[in-house]
CSV table of C-alpha atoms and ligand atoms in Angstrom, one decimal:
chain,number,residue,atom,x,y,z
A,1,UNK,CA,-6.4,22.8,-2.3
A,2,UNK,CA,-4.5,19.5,-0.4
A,3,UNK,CA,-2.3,21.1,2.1
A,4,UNK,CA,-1.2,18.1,3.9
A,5,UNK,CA,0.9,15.5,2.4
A,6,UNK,CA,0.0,11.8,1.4
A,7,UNK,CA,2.5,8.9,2.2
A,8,UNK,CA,1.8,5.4,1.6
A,9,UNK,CA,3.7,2.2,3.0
A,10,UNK,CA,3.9,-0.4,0.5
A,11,UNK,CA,5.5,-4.2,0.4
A,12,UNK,CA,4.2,-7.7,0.0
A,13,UNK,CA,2.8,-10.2,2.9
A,14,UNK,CA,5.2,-10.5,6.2
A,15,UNK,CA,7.7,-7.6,5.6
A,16,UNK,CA,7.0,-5.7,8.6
A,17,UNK,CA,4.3,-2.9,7.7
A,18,UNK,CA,2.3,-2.9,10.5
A,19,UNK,CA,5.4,-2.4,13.2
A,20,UNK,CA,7.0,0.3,10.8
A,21,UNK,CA,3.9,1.8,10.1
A,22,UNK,CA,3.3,2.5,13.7
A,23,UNK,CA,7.1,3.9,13.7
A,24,UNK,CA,6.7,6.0,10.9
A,25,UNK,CA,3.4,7.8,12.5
A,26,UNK,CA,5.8,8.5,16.0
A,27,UNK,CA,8.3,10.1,13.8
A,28,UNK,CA,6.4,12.7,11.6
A,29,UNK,CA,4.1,13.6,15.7
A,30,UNK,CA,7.7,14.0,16.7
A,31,UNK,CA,8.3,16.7,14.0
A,32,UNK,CA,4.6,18.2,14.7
A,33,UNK,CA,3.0,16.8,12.1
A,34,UNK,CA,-0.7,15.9,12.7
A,35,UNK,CA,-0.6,12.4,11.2
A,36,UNK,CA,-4.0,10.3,9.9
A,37,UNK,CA,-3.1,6.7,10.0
A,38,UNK,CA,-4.9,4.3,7.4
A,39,UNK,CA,-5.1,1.6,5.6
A,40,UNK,CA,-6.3,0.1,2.2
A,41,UNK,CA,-8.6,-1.8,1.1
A,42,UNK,CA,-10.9,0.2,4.1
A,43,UNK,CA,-10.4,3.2,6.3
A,44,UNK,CA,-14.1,3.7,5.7
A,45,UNK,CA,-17.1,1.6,6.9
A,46,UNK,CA,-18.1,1.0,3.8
A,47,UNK,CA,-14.6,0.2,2.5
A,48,UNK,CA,-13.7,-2.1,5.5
A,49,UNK,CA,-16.9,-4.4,4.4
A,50,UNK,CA,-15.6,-4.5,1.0
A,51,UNK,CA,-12.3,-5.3,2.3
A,52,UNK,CA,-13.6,-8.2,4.3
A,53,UNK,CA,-15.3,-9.9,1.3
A,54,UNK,CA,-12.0,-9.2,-0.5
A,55,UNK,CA,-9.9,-11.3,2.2
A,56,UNK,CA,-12.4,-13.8,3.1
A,57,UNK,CA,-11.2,-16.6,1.6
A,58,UNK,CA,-14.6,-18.6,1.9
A,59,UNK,CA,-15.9,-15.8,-0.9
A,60,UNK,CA,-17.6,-17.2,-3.6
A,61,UNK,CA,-14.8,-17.3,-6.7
A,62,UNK,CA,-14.1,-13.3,-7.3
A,63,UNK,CA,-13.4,-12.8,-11.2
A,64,UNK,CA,-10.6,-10.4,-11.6
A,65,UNK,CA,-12.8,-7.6,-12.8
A,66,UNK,CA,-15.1,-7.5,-9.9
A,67,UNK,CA,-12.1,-7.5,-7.6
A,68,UNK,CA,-10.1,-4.7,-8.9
A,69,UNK,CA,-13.6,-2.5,-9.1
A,70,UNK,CA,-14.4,-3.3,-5.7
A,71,UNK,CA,-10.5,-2.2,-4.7
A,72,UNK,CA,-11.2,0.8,-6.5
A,73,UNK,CA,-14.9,1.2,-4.8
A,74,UNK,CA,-13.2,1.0,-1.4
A,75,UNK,CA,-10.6,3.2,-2.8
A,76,UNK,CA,-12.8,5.8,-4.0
A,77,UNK,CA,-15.1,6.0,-0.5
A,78,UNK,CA,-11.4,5.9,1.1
A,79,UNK,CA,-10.4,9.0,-0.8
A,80,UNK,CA,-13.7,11.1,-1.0
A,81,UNK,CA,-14.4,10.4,3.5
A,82,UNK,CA,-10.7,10.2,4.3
A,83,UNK,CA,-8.1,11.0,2.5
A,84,UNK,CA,-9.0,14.1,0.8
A,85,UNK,CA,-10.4,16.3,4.0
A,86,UNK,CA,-7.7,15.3,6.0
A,87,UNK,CA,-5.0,16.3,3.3
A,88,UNK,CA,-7.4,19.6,2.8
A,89,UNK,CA,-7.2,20.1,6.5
A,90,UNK,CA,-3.6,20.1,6.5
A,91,UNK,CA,-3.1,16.3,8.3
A,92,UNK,CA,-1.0,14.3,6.6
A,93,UNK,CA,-2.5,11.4,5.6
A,94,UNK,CA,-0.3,7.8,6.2
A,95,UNK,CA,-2.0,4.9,4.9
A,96,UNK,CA,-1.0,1.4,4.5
A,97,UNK,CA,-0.8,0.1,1.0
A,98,UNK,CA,-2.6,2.2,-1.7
A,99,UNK,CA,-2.5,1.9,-5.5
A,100,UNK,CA,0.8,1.3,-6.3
A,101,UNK,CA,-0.9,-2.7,-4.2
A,102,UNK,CA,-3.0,-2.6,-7.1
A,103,UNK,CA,-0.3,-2.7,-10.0
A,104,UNK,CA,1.4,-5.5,-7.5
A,105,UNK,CA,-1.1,-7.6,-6.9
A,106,UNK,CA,-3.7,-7.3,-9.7
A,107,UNK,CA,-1.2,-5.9,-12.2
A,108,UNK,CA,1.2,-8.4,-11.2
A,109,UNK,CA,-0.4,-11.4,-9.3
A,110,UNK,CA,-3.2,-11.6,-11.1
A,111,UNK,CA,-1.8,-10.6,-15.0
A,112,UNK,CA,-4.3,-7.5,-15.7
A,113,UNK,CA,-2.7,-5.1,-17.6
A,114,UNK,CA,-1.1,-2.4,-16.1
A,115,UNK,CA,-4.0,-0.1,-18.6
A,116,UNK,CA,-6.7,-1.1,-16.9
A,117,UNK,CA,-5.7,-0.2,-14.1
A,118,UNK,CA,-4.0,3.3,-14.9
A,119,UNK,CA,-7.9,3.7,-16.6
A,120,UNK,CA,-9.3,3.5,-13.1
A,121,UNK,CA,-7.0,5.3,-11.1
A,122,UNK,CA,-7.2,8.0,-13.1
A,123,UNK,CA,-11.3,7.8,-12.9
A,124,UNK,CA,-11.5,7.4,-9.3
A,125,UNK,CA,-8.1,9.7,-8.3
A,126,UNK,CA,-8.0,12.7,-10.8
A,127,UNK,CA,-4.2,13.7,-10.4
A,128,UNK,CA,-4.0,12.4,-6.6
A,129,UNK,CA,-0.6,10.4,-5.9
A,130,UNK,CA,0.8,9.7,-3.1
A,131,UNK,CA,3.5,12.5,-2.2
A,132,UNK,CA,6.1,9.5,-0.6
A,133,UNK,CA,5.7,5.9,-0.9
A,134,UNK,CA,8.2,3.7,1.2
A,135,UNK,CA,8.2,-0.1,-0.6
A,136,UNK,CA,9.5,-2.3,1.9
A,137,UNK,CA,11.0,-5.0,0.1
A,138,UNK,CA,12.3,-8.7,0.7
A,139,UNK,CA,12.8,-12.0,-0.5
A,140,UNK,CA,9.4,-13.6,-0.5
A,141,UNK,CA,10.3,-16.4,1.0
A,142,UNK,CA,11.2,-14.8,4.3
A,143,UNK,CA,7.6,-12.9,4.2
A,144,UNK,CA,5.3,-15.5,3.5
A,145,UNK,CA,7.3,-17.7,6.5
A,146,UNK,CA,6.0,-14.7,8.4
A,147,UNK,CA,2.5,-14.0,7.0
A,148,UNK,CA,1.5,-17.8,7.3
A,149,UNK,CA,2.8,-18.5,11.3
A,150,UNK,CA,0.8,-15.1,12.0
A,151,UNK,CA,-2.7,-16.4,11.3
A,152,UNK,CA,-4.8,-18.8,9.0
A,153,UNK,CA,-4.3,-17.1,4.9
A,154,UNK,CA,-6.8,-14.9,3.8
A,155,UNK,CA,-7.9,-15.2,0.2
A,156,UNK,CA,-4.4,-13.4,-1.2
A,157,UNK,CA,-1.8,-15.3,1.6
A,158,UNK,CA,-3.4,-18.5,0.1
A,159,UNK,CA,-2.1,-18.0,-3.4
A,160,UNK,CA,1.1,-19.4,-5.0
A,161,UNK,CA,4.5,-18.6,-4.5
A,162,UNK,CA,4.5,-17.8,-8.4
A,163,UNK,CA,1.7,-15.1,-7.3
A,164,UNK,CA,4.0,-13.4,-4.5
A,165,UNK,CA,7.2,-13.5,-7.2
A,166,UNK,CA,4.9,-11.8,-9.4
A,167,UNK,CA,3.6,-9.1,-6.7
A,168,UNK,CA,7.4,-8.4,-5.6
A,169,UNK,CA,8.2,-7.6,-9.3
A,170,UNK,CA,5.6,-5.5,-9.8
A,171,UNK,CA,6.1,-3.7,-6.8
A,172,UNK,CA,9.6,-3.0,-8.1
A,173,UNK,CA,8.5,-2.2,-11.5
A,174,UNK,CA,6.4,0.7,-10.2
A,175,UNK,CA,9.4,2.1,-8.1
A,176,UNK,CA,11.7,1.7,-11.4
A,177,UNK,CA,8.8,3.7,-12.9
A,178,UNK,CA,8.5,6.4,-10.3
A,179,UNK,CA,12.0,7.0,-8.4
A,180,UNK,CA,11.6,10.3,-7.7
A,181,UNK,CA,8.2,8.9,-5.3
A,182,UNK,CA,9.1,5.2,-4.7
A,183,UNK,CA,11.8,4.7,-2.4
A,184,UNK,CA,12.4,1.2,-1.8
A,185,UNK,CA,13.6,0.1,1.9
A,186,UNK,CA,15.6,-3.1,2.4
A,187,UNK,CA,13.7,-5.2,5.1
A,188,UNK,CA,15.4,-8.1,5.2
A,189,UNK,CA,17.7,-6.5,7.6
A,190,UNK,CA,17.6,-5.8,11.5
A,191,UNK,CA,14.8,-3.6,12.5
A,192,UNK,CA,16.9,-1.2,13.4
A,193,UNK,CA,18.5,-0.9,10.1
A,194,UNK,CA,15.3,-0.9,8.5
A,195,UNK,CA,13.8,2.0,10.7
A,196,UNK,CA,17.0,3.6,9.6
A,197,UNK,CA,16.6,3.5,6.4
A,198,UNK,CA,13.3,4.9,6.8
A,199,UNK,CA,14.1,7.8,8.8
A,200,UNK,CA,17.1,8.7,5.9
A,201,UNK,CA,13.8,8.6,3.6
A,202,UNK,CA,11.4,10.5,5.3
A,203,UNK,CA,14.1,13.3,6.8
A,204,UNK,CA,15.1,14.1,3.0
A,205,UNK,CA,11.5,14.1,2.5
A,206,UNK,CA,10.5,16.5,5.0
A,207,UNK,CA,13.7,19.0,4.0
B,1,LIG,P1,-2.8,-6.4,4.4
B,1,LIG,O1,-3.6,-6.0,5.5
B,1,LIG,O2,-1.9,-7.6,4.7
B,1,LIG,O3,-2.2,-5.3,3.7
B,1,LIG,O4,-3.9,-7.1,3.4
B,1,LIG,C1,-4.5,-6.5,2.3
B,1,LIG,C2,-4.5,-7.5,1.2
B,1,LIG,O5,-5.1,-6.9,0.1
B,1,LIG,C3,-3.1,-7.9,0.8
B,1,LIG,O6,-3.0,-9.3,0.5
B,1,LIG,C4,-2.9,-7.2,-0.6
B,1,LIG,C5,-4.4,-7.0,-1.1
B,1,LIG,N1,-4.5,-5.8,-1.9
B,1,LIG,C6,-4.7,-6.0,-3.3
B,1,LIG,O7,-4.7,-7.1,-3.8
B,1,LIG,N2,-4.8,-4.8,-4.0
B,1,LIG,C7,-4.8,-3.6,-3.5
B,1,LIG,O8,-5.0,-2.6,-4.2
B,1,LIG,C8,-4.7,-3.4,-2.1
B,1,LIG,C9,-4.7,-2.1,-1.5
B,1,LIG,C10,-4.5,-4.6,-1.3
């Protein structure tokens, strides 16, 4: 039995995960939550290395194929070391992106069909979704203006625009598809407004 619940942070490059993520973890400690914060591809050892062959983007050409099953590889180490005994514990389990990235950016970015991927997710997850996902969303322009004065691209910031068009649809797609999970947060908007957005979210979530 998972006692705890699972909430994932979602939204394409630039759009403020990482400081909302952060705010999201103070919030649930502040209602007594015992909170595991995480992040995808990785949260294991294992899972990190295949994250940094995923982002390097002096790889040698990844085909499609071999980069969704090594998603789901890091996934499925994620789930089985992580995820899954902290939900049985009782923690709730936060993590940063999970598959609903997959559908964005493979799905998506990279054309596979939405199938395939369903076809793995239910091999490597049984019936395990997230409980809450929070898709922060924006025009891509104002995100990849971020993502690229941050650092030098990774392997996915290097891609087209066409590529992050396609990632925000999908991401959309998925919350058109599950509304009762996805809840999609506006955040091209003050901070402030964003975090508030969240907190109206996660306190109708926690009632
Ligand atoms: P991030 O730390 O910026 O979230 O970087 C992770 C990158 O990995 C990001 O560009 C999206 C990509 N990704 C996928 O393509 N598919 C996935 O399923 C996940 C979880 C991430």
């Amino acid at each position: 039995m998972l006692h705890g619940k699972f909430i994932t942070l979602e939204g394409g490059e630039g759009v403020g995960k990482t400081t909302n993520l952060t705010f999201i973890k103070t919030y649930l400690e502040a209602h007594d939550i015992s909170v595991v914060v995480t992040r995808e591809p990785g949260g294991t050892p294992l899972a990190e290395n295949l994250r940094q062959l995923l982002l390097d983007p002096a790889s040698e050409a990844i085909s499609e194929h071999a980069e969704l099953l090594m998603i789901f590889a890091a996934r499925a180490q994620h789930l089985k070391h992580v995820i899954e005994p902290a939900l049985a514990r009782g923690d709730w389990v936060l993590s940063d992106r999970f598959t609903d990235a997959t559908y964005a950016y493979q799905g998506g970015g990279r054309n596979m069909r939405a199938s395939t991927i369903t076809a793995l997710e239910n091999l490597v997850q049984g019936t395990l979704r997230p409980d809450l996902t929070l898709l922060l969303d924006a025009p891509i322009e104002i995100g990849m203006a971020r993502a690229r004065s941050r650092s030098t691209a990774d392997r996915f910031e290097a891609e087209k625009m066409s590529f992050f068009e396609n990632v925000r649809r999908a991401y959309l797609l998925q919350a058109e598809l599950f509304p009762e999970r996805i809840k999609i947060i506006k955040a091209n908007q003050a901070l402030v407004d964003v975090q508030n957005e969240i907190i109206s979210s996660l306190s109708t979530f926690l009632r």
